[in-house]
JSON list of C-alpha atoms in Angstrom, two decimals:
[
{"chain": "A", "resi": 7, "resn": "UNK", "atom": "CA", "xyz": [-3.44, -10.89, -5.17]},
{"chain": "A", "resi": 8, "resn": "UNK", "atom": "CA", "xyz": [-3.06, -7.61, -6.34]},
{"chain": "A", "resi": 9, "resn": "UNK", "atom": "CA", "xyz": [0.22, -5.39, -4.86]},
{"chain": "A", "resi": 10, "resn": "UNK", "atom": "CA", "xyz": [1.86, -2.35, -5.36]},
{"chain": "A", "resi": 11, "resn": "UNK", "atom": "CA", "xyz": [5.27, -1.17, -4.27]},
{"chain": "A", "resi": 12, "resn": "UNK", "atom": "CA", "xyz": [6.64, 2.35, -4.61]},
{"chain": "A", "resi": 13, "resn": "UNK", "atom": "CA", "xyz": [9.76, 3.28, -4.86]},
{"chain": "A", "resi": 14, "resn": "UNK", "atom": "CA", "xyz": [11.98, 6.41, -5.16]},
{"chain": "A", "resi": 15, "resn": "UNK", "atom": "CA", "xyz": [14.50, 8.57, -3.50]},
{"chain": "A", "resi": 16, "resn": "UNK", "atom": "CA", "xyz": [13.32, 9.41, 0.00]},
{"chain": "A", "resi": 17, "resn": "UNK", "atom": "CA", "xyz": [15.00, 12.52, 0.27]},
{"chain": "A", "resi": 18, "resn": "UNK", "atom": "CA", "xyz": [14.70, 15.26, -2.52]},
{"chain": "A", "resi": 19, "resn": "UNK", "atom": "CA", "xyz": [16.52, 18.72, -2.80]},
{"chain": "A", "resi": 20, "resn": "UNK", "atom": "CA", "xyz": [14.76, 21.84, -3.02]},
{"chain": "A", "resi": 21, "resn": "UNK", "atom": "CA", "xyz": [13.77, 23.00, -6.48]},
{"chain": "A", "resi": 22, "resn": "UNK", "atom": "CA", "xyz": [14.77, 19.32, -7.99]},
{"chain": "A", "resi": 23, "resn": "UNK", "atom": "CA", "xyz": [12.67, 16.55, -9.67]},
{"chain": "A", "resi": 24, "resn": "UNK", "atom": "CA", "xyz": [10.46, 13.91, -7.45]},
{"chain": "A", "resi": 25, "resn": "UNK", "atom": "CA", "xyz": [10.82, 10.70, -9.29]},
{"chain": "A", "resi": 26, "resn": "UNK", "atom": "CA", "xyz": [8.72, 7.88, -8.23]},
{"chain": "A", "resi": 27, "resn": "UNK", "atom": "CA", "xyz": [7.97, 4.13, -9.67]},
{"chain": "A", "resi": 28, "resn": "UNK", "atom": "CA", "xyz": [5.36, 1.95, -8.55]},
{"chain": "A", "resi": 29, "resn": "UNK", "atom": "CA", "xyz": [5.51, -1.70, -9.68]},
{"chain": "A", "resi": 30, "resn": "UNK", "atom": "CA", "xyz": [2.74, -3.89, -10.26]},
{"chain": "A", "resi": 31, "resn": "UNK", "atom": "CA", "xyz": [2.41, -7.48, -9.24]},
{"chain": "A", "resi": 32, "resn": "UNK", "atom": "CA", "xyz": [-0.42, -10.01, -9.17]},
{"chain": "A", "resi": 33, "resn": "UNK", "atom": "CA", "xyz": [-2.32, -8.23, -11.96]},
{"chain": "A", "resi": 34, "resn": "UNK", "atom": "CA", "xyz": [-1.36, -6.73, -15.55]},
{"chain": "A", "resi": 35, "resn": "UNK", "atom": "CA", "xyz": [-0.81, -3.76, -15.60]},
{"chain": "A", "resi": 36, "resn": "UNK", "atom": "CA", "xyz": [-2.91, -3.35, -19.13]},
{"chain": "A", "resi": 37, "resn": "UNK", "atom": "CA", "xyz": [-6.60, -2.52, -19.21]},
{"chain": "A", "resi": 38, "resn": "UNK", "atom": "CA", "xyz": [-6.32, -0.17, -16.07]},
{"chain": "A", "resi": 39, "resn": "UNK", "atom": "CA", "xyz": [-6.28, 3.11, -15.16]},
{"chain": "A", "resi": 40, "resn": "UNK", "atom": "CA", "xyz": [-3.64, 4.01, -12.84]},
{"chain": "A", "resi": 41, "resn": "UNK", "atom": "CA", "xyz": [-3.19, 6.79, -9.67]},
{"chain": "A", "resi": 42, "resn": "UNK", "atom": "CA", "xyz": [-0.97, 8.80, -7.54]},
{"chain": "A", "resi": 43, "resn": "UNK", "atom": "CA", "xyz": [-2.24, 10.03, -4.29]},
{"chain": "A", "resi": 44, "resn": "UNK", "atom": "CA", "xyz": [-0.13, 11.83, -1.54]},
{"chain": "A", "resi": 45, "resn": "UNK", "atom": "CA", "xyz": [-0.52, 12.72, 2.13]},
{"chain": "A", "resi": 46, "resn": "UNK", "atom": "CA", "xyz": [1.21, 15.51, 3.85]},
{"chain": "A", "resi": 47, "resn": "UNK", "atom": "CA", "xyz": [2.28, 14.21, 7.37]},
{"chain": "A", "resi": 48, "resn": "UNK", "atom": "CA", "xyz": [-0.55, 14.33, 9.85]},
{"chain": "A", "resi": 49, "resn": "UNK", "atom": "CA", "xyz": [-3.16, 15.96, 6.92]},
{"chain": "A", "resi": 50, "resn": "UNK", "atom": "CA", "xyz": [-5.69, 14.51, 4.46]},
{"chain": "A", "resi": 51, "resn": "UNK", "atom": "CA", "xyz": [-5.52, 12.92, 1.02]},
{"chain": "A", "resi": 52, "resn": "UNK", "atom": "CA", "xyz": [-4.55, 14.42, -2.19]},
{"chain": "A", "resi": 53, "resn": "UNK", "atom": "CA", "xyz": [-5.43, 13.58, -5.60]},
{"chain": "A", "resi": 54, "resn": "UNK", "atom": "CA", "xyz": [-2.32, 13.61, -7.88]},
{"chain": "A", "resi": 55, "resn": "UNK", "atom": "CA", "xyz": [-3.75, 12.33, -11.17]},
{"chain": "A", "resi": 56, "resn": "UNK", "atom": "CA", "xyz": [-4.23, 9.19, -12.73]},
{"chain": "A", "resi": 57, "resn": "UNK", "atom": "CA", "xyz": [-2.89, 7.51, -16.13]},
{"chain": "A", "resi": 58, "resn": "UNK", "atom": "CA", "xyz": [-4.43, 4.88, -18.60]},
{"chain": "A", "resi": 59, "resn": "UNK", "atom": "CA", "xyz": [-2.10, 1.89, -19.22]},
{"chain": "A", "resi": 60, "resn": "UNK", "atom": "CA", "xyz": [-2.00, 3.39, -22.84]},
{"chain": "A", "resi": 61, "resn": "UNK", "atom": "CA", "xyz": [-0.46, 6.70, -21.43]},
{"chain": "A", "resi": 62, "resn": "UNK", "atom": "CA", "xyz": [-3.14, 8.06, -23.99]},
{"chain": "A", "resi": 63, "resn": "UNK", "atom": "CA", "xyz": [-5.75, 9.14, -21.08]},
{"chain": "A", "resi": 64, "resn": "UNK", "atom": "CA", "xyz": [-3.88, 11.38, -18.31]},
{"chain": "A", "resi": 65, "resn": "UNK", "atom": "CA", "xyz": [-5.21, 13.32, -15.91]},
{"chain": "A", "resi": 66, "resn": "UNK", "atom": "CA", "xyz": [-3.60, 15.59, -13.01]},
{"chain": "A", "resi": 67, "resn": "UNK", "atom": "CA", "xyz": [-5.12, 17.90, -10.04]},
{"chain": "A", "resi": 68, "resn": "UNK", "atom": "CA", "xyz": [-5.18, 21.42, -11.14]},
{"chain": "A", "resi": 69, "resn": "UNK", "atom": "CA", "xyz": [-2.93, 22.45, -8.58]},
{"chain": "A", "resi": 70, "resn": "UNK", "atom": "CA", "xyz": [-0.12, 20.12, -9.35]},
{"chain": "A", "resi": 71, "resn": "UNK", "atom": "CA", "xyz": [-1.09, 20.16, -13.62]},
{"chain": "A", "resi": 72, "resn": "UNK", "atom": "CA", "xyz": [2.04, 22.46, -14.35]},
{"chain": "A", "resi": 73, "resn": "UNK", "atom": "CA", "xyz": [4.55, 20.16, -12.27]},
{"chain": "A", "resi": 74, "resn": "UNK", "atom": "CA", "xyz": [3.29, 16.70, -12.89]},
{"chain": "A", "resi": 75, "resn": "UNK", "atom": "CA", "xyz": [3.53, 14.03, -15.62]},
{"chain": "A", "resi": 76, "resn": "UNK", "atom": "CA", "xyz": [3.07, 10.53, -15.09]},
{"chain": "A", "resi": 77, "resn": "UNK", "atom": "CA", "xyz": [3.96, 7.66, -17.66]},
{"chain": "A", "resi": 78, "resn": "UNK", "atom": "CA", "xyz": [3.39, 3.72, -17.85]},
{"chain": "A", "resi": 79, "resn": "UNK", "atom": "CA", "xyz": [6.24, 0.87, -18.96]},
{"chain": "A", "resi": 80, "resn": "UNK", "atom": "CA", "xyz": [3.88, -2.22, -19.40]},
{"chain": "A", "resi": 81, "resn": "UNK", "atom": "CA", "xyz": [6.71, -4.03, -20.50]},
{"chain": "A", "resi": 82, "resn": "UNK", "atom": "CA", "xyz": [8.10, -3.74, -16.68]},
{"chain": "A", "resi": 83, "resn": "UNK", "atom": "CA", "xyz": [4.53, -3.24, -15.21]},
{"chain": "A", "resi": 84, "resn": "UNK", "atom": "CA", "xyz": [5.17, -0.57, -13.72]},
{"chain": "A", "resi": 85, "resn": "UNK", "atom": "CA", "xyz": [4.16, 3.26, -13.79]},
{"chain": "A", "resi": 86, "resn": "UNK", "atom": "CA", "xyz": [5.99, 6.69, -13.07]},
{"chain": "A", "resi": 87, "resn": "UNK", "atom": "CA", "xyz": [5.47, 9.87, -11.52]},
{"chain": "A", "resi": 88, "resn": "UNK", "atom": "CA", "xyz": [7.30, 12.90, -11.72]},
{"chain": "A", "resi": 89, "resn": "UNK", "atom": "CA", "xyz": [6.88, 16.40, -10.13]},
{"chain": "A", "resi": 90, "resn": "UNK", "atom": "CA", "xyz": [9.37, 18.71, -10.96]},
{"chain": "A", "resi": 91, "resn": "UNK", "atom": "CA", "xyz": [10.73, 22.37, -8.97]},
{"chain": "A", "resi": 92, "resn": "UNK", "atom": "CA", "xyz": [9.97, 20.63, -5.96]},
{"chain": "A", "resi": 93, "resn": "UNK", "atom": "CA", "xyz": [9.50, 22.83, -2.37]},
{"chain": "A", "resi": 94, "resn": "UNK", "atom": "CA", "xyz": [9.32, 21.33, 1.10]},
{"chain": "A", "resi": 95, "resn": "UNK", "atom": "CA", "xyz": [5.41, 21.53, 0.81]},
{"chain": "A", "resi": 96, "resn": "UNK", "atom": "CA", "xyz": [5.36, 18.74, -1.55]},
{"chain": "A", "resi": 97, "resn": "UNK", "atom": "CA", "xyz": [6.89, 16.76, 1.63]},
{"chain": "A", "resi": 98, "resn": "UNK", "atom": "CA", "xyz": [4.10, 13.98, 1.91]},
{"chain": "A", "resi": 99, "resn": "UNK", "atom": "CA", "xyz": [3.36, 10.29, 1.61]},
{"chain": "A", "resi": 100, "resn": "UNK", "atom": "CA", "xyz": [2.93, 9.36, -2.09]},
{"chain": "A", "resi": 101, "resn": "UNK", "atom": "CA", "xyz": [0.55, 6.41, -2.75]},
{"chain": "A", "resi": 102, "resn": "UNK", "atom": "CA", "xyz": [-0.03, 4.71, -5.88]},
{"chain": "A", "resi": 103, "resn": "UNK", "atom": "CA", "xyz": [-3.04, 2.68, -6.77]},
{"chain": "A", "resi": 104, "resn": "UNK", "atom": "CA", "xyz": [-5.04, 1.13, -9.16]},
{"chain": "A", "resi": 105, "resn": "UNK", "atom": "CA", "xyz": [-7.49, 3.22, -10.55]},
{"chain": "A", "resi": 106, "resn": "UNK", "atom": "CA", "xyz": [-9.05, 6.55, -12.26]},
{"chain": "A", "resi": 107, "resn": "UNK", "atom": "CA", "xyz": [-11.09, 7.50, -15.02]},
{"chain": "A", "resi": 108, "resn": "UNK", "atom": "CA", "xyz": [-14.58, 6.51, -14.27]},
{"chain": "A", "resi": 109, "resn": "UNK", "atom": "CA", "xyz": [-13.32, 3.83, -11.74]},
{"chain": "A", "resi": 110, "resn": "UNK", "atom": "CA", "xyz": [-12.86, 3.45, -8.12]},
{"chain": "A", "resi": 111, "resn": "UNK", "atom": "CA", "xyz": [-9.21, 3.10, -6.05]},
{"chain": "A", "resi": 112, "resn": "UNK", "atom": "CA", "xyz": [-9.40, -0.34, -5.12]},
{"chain": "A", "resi": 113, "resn": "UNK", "atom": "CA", "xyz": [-5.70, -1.32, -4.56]},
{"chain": "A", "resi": 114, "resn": "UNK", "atom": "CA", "xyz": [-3.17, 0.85, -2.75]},
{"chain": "A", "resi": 115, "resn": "UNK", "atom": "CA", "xyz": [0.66, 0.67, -2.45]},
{"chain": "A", "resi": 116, "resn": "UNK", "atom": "CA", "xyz": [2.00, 0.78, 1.31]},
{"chain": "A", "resi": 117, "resn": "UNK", "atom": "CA", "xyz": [3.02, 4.15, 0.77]},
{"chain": "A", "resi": 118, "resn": "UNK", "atom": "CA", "xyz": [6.57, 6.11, 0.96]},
{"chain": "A", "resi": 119, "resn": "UNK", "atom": "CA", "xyz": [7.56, 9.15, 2.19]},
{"chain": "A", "resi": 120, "resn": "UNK", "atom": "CA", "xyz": [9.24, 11.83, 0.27]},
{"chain": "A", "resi": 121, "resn": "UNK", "atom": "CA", "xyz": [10.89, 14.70, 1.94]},
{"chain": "A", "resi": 122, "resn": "UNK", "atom": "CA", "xyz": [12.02, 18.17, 0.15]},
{"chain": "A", "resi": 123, "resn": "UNK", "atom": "CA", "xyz": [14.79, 19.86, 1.55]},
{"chain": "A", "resi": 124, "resn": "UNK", "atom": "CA", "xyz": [17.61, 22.10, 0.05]},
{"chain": "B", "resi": 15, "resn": "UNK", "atom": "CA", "xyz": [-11.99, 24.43, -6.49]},
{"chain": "B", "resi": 16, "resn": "UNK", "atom": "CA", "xyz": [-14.65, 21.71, -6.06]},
{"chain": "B", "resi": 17, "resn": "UNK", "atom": "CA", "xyz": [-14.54, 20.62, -2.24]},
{"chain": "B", "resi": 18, "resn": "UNK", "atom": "CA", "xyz": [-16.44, 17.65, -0.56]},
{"chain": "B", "resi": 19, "resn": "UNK", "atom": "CA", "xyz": [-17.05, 18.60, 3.51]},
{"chain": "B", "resi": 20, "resn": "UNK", "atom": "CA", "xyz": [-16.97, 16.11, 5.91]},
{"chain": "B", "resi": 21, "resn": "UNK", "atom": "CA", "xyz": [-16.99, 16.61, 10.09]},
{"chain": "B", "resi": 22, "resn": "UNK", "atom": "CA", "xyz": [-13.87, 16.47, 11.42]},
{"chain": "B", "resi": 23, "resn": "UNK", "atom": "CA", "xyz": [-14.61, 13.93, 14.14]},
{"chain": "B", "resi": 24, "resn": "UNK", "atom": "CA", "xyz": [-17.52, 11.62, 14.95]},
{"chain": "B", "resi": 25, "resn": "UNK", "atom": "CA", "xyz": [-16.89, 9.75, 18.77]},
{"chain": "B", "resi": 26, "resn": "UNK", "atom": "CA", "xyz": [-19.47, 6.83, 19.20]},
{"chain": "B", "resi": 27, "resn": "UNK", "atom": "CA", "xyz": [-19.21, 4.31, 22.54]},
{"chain": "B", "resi": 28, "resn": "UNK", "atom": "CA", "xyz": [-18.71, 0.34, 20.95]},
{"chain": "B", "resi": 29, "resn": "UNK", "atom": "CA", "xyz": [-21.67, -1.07, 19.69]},
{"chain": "B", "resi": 30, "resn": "UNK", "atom": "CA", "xyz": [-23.69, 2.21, 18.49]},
{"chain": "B", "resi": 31, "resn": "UNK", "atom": "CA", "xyz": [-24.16, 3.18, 15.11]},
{"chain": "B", "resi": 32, "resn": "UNK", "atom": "CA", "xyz": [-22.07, 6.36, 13.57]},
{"chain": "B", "resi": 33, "resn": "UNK", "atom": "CA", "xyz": [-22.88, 8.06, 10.91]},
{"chain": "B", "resi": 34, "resn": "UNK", "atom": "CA", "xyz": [-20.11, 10.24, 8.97]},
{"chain": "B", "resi": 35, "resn": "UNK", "atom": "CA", "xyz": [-21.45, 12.71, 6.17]},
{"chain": "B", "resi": 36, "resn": "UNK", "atom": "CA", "xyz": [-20.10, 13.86, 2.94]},
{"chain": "B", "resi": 37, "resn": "UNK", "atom": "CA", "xyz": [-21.63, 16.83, 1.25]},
{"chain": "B", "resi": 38, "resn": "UNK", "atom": "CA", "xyz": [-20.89, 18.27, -2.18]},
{"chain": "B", "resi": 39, "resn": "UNK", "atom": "CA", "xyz": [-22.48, 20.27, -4.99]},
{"chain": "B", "resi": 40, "resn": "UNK", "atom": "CA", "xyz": [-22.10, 17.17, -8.12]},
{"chain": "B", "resi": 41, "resn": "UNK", "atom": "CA", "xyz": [-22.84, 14.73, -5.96]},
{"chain": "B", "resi": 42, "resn": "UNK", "atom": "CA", "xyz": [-26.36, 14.37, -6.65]},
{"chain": "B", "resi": 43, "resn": "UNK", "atom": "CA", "xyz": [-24.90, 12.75, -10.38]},
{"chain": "B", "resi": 44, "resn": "UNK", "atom": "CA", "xyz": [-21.18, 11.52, -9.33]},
{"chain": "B", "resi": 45, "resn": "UNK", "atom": "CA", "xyz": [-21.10, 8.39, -7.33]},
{"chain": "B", "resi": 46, "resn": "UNK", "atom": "CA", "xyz": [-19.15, 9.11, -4.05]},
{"chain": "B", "resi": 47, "resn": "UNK", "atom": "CA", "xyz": [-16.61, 6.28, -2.27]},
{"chain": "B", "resi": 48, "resn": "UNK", "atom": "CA", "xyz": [-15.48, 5.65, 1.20]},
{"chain": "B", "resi": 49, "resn": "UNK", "atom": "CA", "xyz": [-12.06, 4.94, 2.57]},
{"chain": "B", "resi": 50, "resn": "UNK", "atom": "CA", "xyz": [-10.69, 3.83, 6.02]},
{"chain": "B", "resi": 51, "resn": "UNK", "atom": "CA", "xyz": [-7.47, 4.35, 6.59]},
{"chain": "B", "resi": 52, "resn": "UNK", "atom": "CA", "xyz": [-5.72, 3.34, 10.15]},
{"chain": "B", "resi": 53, "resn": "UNK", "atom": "CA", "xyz": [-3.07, 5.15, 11.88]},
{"chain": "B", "resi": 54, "resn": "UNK", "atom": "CA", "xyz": [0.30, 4.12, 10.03]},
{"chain": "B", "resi": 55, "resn": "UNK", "atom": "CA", "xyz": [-1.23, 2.18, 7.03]},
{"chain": "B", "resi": 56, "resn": "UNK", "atom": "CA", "xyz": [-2.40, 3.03, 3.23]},
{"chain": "B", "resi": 57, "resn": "UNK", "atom": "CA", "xyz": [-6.37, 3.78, 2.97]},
{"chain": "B", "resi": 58, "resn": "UNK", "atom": "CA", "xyz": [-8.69, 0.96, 2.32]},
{"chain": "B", "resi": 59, "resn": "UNK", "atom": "CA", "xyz": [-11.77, 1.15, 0.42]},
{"chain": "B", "resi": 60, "resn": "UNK", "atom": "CA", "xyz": [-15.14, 0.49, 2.43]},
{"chain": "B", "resi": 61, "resn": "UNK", "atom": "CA", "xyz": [-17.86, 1.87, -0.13]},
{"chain": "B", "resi": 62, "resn": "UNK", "atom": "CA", "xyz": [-17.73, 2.43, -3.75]},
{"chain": "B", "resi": 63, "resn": "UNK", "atom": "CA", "xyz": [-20.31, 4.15, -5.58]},
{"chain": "B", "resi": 64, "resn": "UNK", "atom": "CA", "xyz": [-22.51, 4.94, -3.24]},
{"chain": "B", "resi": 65, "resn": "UNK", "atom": "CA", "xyz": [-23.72, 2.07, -1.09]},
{"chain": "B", "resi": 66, "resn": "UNK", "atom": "CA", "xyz": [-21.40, -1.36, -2.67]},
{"chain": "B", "resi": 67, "resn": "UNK", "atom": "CA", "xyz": [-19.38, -3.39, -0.15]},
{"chain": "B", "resi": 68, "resn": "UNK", "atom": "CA", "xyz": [-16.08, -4.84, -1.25]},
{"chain": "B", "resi": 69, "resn": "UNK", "atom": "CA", "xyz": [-15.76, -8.15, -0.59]},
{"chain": "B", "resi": 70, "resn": "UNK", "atom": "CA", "xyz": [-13.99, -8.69, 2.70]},
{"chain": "B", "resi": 71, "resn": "UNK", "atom": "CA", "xyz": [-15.74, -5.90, 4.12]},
{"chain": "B", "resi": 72, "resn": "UNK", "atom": "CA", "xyz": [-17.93, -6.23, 7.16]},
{"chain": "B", "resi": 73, "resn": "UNK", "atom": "CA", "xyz": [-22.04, -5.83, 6.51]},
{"chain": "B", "resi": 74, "resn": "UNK", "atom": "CA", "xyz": [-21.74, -2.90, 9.32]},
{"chain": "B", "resi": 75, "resn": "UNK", "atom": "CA", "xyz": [-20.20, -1.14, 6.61]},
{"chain": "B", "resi": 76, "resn": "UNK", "atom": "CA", "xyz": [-23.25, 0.68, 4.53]},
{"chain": "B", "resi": 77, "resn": "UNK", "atom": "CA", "xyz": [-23.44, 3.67, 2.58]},
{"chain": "B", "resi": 78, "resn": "UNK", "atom": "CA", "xyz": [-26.35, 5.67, 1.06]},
{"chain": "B", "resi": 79, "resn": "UNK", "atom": "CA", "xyz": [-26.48, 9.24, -0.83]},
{"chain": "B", "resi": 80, "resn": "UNK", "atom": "CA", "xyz": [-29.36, 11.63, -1.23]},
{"chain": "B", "resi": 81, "resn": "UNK", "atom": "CA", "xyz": [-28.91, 14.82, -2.78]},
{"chain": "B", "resi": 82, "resn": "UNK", "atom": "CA", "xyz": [-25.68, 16.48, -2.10]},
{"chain": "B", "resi": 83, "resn": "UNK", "atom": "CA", "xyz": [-25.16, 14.84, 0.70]},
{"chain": "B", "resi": 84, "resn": "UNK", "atom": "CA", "xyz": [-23.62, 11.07, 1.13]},
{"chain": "B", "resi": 85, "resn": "UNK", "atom": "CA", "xyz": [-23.31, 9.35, 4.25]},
{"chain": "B", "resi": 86, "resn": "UNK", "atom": "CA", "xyz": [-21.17, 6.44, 5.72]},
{"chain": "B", "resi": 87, "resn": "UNK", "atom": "CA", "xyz": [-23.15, 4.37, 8.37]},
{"chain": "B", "resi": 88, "resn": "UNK", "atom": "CA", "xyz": [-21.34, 1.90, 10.58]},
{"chain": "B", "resi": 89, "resn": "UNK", "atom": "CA", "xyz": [-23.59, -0.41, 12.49]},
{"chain": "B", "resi": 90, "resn": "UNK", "atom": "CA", "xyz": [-22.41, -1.42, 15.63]},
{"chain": "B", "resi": 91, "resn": "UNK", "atom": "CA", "xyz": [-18.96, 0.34, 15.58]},
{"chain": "B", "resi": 92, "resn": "UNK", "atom": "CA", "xyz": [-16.19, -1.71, 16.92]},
{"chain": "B", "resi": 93, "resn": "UNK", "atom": "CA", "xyz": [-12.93, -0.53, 18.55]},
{"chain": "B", "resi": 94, "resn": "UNK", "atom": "CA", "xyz": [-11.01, -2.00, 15.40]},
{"chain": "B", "resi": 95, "resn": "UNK", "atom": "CA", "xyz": [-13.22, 0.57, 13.28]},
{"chain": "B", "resi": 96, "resn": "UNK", "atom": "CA", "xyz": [-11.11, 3.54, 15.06]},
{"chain": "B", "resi": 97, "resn": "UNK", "atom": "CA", "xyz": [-9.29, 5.34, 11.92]},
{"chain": "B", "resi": 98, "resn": "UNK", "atom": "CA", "xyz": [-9.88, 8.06, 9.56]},
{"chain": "B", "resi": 99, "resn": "UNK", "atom": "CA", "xyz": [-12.31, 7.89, 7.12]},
{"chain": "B", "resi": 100, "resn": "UNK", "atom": "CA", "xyz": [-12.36, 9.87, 3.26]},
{"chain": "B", "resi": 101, "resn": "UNK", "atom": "CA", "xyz": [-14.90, 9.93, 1.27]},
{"chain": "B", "resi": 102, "resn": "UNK", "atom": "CA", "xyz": [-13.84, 10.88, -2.76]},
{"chain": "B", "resi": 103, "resn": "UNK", "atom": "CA", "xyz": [-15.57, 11.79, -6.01]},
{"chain": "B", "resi": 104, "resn": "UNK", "atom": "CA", "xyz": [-15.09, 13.56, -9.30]},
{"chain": "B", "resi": 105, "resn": "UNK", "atom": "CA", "xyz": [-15.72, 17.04, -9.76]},
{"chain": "B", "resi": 106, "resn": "UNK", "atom": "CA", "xyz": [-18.62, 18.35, -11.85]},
{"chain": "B", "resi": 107, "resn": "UNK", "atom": "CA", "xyz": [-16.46, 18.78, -14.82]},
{"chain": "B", "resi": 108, "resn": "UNK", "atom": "CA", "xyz": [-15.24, 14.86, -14.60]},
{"chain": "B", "resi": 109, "resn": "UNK", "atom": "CA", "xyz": [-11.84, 16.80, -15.04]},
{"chain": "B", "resi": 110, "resn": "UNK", "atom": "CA", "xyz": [-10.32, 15.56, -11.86]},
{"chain": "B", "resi": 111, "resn": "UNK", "atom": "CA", "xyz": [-10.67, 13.42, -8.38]},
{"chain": "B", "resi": 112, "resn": "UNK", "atom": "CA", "xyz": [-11.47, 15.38, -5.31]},
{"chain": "B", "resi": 113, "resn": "UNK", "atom": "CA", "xyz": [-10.95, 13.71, -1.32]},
{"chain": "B", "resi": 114, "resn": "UNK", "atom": "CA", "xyz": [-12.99, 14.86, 1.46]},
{"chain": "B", "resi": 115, "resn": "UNK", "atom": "CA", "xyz": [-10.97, 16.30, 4.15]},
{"chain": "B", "resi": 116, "resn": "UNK", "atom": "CA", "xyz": [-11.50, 13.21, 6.50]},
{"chain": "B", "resi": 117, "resn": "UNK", "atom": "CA", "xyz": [-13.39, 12.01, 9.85]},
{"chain": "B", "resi": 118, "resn": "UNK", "atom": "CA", "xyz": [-11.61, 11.04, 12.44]},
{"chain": "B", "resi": 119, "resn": "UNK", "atom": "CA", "xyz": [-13.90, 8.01, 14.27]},
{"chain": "B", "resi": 120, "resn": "UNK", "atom": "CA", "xyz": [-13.18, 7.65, 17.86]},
{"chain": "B", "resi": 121, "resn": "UNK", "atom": "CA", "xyz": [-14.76, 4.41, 19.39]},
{"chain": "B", "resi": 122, "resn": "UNK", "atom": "CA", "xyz": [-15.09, 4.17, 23.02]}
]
């Protein structure tokens, strides 16, 4: 079946660069769209963005658009976020799932939690 | 900023029928989709576009949309369907993904 597994330094500093992989397994990753969603402790969900297996289609929340890039190694399966000049408000739970475009979030990682703090 | 509104909270006793609601301007052309998500765990989907069932998902499960407004129906709510639900759609512009800010369901 389809899984996803984050991973990615827990704890960032203040100001730094949020670096997160989420691998792929029971599906290629070709052909799909792919998303990052986060949760801030105790709040709602988030819309990061999602990319297109191609890296050719990319598309991030207008709030995060300045800080965020995402990118997609289908040799590894796997895809990438980064958020850069992190603050402690980016503290949350970062998801990623399969996903985006005109399509729905079926498949979710577990989730991992990311905390900012200088 | 395009927003979708939900109620914060919907309590129903076991075997009645809640109802959460999602309201936004574009949805009357942009399909909307339902998550559950349980205390601890990653959200699952419930509903997509509009009123499908996954597989795996019980037929209590239903969804419907009229006008701005979308709705989430569970028939016969069970204590196991206690968690927070999201519903999510696209913005008019098709630019970018917008969550609802969640229902908490309270069965009991």
């Amino acid at each position: 079946q389809v899984q996803l597994q984050e991973s990615g330094p827990g704890l960032v500093k203040t100001s730094e660069t949020l670096s997160l992989t989420c691998t792929v397994s029971g599906v290629s990753i070709t052909n799909f769209y792919w998303t990052w969603i986060r949760q801030r402790p105790g709040k709602g969900l988030e819309w990061v963005g999602y990319i297109y297996y191609t890296g050719g289609d990319a598309k991030y929340s207008p709030s995060l658009k300045s800080r965020v890039s995402m990118s997609v190694d289908t040799s590894k399966n796997q895809f990438s976020l980064q958020l850069t000049s992190v603050t402690p408000s980016d503290t949350a739970f970062y998801f990623c799932a399969r996903g985006g475009g005109d399509y729905e979030v079926d498949f979710w990682g577990q989730g991992t939690l990311v905390t900012v703090s200088s | 900023s395009y927003e979708l509104t939900q109620p914060p909270s919907v309590s129903v006793s076991p075997g009645q029928t809640a109802k959460i609601t999602c309201s936004g301007e574009a949805l009357p052309k942009k399909h909307v989709f339902w998550y559950q998500q349980r205390s601890g765990r990653a959200p699952a989907l419930v509903i997509y576009e509009d009123t499908k069932r996954p597989s795996g998902i019980p037929e209590r499960f239903s969804g419907s949309s009229s006008g701005t407004m979308a709705a989430l129906t569970i028939t016969g709510a069970q204590v196991d369907d206690e968690a927070d639900y999201f519903c999510y759609s696209i913005d008019p512009s098709g630019d970018s993904w917008v969550f609802g800010g969640g229902t908490k369901l309270t069965v009991l």
